[in-house]
PDB file of C-alpha atoms in Angstrom:
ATOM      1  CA  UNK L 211      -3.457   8.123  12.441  1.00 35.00           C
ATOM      2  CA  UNK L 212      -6.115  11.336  12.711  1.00 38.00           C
ATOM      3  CA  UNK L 213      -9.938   9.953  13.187  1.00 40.00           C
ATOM      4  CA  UNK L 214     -11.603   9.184  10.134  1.00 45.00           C
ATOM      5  CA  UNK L 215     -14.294  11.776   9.158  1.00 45.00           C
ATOM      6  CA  UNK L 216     -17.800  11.613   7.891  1.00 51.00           C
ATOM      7  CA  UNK L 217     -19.989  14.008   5.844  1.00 51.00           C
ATOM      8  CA  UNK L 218     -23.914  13.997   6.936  1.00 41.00           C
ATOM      9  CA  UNK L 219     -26.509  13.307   3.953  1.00 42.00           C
ATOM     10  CA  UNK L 220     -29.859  13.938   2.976  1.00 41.00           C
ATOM     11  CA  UNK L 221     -29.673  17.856   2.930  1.00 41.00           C
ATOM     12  CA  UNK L 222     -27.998  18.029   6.493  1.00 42.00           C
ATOM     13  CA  UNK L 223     -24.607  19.778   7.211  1.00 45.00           C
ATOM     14  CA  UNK L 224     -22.116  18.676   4.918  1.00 45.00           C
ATOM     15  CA  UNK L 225     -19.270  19.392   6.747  1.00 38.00           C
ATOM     16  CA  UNK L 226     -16.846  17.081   7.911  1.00 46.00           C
ATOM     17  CA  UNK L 227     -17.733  15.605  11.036  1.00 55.00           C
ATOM     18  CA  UNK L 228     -14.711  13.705  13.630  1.00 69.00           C
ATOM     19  CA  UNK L 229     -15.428  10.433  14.392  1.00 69.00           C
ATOM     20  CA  UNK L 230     -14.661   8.614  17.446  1.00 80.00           C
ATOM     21  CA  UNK L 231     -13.160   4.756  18.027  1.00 80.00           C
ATOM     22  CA  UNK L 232     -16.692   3.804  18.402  1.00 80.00           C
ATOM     23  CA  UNK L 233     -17.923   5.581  15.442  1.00 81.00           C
ATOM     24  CA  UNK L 234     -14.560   4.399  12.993  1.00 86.00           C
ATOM     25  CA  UNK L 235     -15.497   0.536  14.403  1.00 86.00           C
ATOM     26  CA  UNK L 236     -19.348   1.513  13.001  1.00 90.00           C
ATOM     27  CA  UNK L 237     -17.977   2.805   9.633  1.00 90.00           C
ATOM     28  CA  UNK L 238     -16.121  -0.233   9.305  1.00 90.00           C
ATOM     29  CA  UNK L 239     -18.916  -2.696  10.389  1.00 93.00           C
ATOM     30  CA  UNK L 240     -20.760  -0.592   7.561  1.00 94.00           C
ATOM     31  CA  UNK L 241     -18.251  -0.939   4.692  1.00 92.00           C
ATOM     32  CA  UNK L 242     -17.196  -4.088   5.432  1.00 91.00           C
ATOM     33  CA  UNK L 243     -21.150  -5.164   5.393  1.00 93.00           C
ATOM     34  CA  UNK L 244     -21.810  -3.308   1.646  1.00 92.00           C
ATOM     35  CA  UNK L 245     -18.439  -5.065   0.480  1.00 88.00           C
ATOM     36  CA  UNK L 246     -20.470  -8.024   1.004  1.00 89.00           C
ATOM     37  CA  UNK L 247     -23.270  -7.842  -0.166  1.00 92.00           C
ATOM     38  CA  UNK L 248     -22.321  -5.656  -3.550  1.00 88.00           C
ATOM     39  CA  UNK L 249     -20.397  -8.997  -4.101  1.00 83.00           C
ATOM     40  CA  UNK L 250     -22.943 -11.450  -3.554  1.00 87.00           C
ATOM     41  CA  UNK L 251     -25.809  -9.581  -5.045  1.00 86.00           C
ATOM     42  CA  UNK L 252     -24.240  -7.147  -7.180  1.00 83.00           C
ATOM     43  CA  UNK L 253     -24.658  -2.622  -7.305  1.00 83.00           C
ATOM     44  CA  UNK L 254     -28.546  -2.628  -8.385  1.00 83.00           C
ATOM     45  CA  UNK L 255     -29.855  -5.172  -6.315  1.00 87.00           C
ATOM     46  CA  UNK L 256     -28.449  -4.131  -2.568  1.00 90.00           C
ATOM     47  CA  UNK L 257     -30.106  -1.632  -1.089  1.00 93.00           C
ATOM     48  CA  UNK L 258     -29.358   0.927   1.435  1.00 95.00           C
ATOM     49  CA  UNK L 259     -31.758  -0.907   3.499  1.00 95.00           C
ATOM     50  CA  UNK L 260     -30.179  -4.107   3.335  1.00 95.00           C
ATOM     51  CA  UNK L 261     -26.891  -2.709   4.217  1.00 95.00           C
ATOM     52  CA  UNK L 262     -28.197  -0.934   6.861  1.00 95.00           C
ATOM     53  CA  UNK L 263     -29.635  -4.404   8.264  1.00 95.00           C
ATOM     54  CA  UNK L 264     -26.624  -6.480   8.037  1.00 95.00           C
ATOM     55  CA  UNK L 265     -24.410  -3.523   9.312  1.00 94.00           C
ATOM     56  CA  UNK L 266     -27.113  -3.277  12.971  1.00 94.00           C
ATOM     57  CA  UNK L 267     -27.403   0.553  12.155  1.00 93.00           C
ATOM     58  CA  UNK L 268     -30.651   2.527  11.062  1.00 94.00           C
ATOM     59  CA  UNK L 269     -31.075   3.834   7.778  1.00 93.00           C
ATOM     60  CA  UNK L 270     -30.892   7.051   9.069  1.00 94.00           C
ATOM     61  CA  UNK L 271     -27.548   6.365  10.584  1.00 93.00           C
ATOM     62  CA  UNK L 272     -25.984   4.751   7.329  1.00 95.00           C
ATOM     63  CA  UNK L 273     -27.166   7.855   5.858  1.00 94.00           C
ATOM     64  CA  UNK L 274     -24.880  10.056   8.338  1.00 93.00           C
ATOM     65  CA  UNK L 275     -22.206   8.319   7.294  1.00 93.00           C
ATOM     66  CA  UNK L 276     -22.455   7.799   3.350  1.00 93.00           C
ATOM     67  CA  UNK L 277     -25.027  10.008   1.008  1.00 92.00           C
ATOM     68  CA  UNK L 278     -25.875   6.990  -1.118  1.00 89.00           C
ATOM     69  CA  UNK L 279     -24.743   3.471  -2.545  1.00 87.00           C
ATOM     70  CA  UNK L 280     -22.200   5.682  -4.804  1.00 85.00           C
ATOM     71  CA  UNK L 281     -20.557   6.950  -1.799  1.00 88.00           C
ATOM     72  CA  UNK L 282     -20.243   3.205  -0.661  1.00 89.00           C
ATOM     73  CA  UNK L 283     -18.806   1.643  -3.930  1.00 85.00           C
ATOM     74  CA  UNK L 284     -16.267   4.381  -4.138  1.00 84.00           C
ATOM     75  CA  UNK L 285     -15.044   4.062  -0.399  1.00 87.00           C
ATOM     76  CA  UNK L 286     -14.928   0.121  -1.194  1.00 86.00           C
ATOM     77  CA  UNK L 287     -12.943   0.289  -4.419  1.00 83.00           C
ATOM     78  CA  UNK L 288     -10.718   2.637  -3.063  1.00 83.00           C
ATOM     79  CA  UNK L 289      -9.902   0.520  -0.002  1.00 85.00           C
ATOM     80  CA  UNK L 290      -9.543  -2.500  -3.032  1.00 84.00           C
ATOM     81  CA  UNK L 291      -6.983  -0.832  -3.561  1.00 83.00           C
ATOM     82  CA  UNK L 292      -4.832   0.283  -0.767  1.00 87.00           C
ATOM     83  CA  UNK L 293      -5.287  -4.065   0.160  1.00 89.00           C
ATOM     84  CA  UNK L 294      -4.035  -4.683  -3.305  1.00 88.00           C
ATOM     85  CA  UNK L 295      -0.777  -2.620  -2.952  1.00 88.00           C
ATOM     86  CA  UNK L 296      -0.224  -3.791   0.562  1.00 91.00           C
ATOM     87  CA  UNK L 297      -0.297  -7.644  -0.813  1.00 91.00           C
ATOM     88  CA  UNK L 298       1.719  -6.544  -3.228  1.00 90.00           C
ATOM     89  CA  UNK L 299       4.767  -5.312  -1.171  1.00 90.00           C
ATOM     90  CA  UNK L 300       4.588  -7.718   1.239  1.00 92.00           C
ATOM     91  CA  UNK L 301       5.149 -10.180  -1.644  1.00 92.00           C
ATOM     92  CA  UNK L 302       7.808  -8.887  -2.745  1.00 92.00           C
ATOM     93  CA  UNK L 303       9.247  -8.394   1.040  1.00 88.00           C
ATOM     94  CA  UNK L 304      13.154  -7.551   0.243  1.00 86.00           C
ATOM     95  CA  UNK L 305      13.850  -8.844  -2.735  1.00 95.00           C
ATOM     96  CA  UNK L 306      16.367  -6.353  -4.863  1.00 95.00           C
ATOM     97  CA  UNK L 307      16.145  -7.558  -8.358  1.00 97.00           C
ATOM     98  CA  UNK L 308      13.798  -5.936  -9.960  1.00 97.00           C
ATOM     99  CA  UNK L 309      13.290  -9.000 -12.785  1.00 98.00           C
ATOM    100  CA  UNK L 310      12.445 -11.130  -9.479  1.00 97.00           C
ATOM    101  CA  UNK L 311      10.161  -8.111  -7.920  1.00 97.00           C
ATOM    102  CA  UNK L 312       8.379  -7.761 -11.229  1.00 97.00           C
ATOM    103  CA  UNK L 313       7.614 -11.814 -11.460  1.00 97.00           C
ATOM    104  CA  UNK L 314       6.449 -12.186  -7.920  1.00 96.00           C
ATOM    105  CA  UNK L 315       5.074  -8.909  -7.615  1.00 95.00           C
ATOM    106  CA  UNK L 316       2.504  -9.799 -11.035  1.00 96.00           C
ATOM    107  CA  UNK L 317       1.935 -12.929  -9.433  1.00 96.00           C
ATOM    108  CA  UNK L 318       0.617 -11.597  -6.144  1.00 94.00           C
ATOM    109  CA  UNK L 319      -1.148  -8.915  -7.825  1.00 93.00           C
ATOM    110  CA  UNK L 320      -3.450 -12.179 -10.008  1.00 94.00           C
ATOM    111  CA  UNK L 321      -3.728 -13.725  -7.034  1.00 94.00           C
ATOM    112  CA  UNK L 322      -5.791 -10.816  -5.195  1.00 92.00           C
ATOM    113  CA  UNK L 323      -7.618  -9.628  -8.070  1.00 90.00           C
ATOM    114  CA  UNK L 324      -9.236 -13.145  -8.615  1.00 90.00           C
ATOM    115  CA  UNK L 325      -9.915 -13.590  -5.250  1.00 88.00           C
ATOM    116  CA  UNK L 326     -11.514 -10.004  -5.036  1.00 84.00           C
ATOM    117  CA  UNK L 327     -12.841 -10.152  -8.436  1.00 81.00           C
ATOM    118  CA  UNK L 328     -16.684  -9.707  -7.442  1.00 77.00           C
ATOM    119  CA  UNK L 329     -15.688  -6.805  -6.350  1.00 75.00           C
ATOM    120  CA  UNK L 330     -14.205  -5.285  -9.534  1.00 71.00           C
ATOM    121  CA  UNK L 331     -17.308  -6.324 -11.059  1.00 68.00           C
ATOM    122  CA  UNK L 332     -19.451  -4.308  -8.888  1.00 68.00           C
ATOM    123  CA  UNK L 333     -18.183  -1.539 -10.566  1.00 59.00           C
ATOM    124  CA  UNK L 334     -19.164  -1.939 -13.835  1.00 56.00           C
ATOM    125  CA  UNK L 335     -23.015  -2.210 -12.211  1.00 56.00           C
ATOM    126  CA  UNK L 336     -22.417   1.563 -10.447  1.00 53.00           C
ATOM    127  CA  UNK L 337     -22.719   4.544 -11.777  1.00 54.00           C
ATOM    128  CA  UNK L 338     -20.071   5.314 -14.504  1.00 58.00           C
ATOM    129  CA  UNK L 339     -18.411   8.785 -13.637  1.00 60.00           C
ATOM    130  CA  UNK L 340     -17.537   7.889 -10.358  1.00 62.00           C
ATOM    131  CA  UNK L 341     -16.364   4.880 -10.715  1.00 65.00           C
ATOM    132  CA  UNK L 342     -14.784   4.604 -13.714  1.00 68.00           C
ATOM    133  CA  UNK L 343     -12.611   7.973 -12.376  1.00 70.00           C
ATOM    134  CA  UNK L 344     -12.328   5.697  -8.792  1.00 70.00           C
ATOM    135  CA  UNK L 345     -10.831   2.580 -11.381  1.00 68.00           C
ATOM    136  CA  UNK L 346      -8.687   5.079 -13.479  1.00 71.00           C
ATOM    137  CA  UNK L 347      -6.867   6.253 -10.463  1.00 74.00           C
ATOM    138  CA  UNK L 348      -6.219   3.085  -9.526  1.00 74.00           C
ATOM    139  CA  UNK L 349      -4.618   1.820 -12.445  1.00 77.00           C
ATOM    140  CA  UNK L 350      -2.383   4.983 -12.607  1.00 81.00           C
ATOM    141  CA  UNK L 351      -1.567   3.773  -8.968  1.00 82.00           C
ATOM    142  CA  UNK L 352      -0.366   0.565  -9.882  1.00 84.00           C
ATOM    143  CA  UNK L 353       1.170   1.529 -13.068  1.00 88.00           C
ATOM    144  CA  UNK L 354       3.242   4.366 -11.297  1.00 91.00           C
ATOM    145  CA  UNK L 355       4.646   1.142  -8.429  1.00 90.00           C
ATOM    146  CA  UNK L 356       5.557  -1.445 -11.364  1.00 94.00           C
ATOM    147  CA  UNK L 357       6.902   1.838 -13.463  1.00 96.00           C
ATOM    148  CA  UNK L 358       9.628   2.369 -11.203  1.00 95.00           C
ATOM    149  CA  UNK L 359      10.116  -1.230 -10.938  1.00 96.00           C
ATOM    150  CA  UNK L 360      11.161  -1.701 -14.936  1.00 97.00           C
ATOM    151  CA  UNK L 361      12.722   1.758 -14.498  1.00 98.00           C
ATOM    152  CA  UNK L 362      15.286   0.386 -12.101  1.00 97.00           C
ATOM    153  CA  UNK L 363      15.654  -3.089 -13.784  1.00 98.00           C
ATOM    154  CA  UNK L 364      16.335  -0.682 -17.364  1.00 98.00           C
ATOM    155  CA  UNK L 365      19.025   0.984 -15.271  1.00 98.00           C
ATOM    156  CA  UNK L 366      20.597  -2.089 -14.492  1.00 97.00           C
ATOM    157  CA  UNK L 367      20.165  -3.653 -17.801  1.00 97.00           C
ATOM    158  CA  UNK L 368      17.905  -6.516 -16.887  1.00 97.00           C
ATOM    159  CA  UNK L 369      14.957  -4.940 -18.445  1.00 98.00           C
ATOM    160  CA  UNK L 370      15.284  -3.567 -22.285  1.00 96.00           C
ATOM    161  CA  UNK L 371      14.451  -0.562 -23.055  1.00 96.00           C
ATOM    162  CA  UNK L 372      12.287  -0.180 -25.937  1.00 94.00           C
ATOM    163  CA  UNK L 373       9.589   1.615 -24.728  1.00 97.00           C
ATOM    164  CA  UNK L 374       9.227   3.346 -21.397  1.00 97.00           C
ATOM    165  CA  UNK L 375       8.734   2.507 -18.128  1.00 97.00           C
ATOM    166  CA  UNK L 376       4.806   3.404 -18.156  1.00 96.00           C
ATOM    167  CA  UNK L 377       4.001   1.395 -21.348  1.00 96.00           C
ATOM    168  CA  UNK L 378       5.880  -1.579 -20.127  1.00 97.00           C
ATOM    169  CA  UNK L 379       3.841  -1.674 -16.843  1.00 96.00           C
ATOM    170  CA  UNK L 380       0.397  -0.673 -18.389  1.00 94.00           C
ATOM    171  CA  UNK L 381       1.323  -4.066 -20.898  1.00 95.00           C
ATOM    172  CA  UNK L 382       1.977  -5.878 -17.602  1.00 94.00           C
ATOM    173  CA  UNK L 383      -1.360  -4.843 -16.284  1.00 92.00           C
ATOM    174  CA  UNK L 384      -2.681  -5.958 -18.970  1.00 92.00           C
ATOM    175  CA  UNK L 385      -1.742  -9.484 -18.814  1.00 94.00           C
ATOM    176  CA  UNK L 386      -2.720  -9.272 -15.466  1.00 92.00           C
ATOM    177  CA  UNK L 387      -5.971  -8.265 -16.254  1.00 89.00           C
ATOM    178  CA  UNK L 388      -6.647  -9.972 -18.984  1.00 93.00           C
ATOM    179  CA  UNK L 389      -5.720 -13.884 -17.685  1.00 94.00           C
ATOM    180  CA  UNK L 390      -7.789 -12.843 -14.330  1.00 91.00           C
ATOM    181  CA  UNK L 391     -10.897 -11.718 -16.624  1.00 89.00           C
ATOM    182  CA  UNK L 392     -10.530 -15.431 -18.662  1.00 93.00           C
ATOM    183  CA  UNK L 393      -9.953 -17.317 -15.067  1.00 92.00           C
ATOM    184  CA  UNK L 394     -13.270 -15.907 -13.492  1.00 87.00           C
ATOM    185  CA  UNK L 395     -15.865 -15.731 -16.840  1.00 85.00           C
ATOM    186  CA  UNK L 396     -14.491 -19.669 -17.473  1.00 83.00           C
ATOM    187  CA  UNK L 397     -12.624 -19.556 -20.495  1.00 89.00           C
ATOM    188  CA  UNK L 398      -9.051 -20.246 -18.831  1.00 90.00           C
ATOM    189  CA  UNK L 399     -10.338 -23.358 -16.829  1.00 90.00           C
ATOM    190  CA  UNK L 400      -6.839 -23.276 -14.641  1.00 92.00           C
ATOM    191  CA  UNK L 401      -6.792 -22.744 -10.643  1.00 93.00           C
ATOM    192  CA  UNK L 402      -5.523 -19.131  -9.495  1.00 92.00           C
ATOM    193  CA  UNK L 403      -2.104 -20.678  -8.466  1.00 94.00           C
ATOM    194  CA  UNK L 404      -1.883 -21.545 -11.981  1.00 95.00           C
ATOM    195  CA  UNK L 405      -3.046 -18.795 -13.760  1.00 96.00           C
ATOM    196  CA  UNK L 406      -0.892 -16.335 -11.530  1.00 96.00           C
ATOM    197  CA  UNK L 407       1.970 -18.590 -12.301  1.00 96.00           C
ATOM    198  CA  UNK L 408       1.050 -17.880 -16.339  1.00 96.00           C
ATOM    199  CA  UNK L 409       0.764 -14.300 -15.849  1.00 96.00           C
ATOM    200  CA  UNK L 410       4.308 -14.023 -13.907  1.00 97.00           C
ATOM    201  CA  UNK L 411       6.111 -16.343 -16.560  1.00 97.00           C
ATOM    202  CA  UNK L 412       4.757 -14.120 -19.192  1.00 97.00           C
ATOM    203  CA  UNK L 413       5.549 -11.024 -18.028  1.00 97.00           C
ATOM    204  CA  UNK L 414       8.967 -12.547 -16.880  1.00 97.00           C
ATOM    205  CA  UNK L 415       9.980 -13.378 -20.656  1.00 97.00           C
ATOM    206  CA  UNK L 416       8.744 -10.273 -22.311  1.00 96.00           C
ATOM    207  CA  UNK L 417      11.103  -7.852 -19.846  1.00 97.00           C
ATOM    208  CA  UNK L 418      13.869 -10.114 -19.350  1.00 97.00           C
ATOM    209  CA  UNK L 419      16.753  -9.082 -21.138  1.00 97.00           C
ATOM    210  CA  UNK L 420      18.688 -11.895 -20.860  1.00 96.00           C
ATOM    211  CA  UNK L 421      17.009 -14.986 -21.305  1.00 94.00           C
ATOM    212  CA  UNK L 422      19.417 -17.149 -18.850  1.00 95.00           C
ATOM    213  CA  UNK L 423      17.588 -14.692 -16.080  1.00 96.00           C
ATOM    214  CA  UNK L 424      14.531 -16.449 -16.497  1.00 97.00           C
ATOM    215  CA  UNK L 425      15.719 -19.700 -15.115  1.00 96.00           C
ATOM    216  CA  UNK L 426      17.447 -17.847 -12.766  1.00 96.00           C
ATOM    217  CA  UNK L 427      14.630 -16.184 -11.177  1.00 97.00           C
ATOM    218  CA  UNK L 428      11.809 -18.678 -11.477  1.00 96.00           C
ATOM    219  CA  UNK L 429      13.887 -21.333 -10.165  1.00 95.00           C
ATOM    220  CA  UNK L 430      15.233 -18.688  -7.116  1.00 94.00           C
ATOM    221  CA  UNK L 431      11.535 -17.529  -6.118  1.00 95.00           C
ATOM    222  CA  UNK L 432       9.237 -20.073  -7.611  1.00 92.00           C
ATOM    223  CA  UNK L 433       8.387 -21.030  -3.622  1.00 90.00           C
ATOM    224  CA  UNK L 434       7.157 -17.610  -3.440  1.00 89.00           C
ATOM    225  CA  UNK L 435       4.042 -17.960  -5.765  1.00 86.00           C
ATOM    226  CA  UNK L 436       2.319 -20.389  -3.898  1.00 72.00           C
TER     227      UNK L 436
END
């Protein structure tokens, strides 16, 4: 893997600059630092100040590394996820069928997002051009991986086809997002093994084309939601 790079701020030369281990360990200790505290105190309220603290850098040094809190957020989300699509796949490990892929695949993916959700909350608190392009790309991401998913289980049969690949896995993501958004404000009062259990069920029965599948797979990979 090449060395990561980082672009000076505050009206110094913006061009990308190689860092070495030391300096990828620092940017690390840095992101890893704002992750934290943009969850526990939200955007507005961390400073670059307080990041700097926590991270045992200057300001000035912070500054070399990211412009501003936008800069931050963005590199955070982003890394959200790459983690999130990583879970994912080594979730679904080996399976083949893509009915069993899709059920513990959505079941992973409310698993992460409520135990990340802070995070994804942060966002809405930044400023909205960035992020919101940041949060797009990710869900074209994510749709594009469970896409391909439906489009092999419609090649196979197991999955209908009455609409397409991308609307089916945009409607998964949003049972996905919508259980995760009930489990954290408190009006699904269920623990995240439940609700992820809800959330793969669901999705299970709506792309299933035979219903005798259902049994089949939740009784097959069930273990694998816990």
């Amino acid at each position: 893997m090449p060395p990561v790079s980082a672009r000076a701020g505050n009206g110094h030369d913006d061009r990308p600059r190689r860092l070495t281990t030391q300096g990828e360990d620092r940017r690390a200790a840095i992101v890893d630092n704002a992750e934290r505290l943009f969850a526990e105190h939200g955007y507005d309220r961390t400073r670059m100040t307080d990041i700097a603290t926590a991270a045992g850098v200057t300001k000035g040094l912070l500054y070399w590394y990211f412009e501003n809190k936008q800069e931050l957020i963005a590199e955070i989300l982003a890394s959200t996820r790459r983690r999130l699509r990583v879970h994912q796949q080594q979730a679904v490990g080996d399976l083949d069928d893509p009915l069993a892929r899709l059920y513990v695949g959505t079941a992973a993916s409310v698993r992460f997002v409520l135990d990340n959700y802070r995070l994804y909350l942060v966002a809405g608190d930044g400023p909205d051009r960035t992020l919101n392009a940041i949060l797009g790309e990710s869900s074209q991401v994510h749709a594009s991986d469970t896409a391909r998913t439906i489009a092999d289980g419609q090649e196979r049969g197991v999955v209908p086809a009455f609409a397409s690949p991308r609307a089916l896995a945009f409607a998964n993501a949003g049972v996905v997002n919508s259980l995760c958004a009930a489990a954290f404000y408190g009006g699904l009062r269920e623990p995240p093994e439940e609700v992820a259990r809800t959330a793969a069920g669901y999705v299970l029965r709506a792309l299933a084309a035979d219903p005798a599948a259902v049994a089949e797979v939740e009784s097959a990979h069930a273990h694998r939601l816990a």
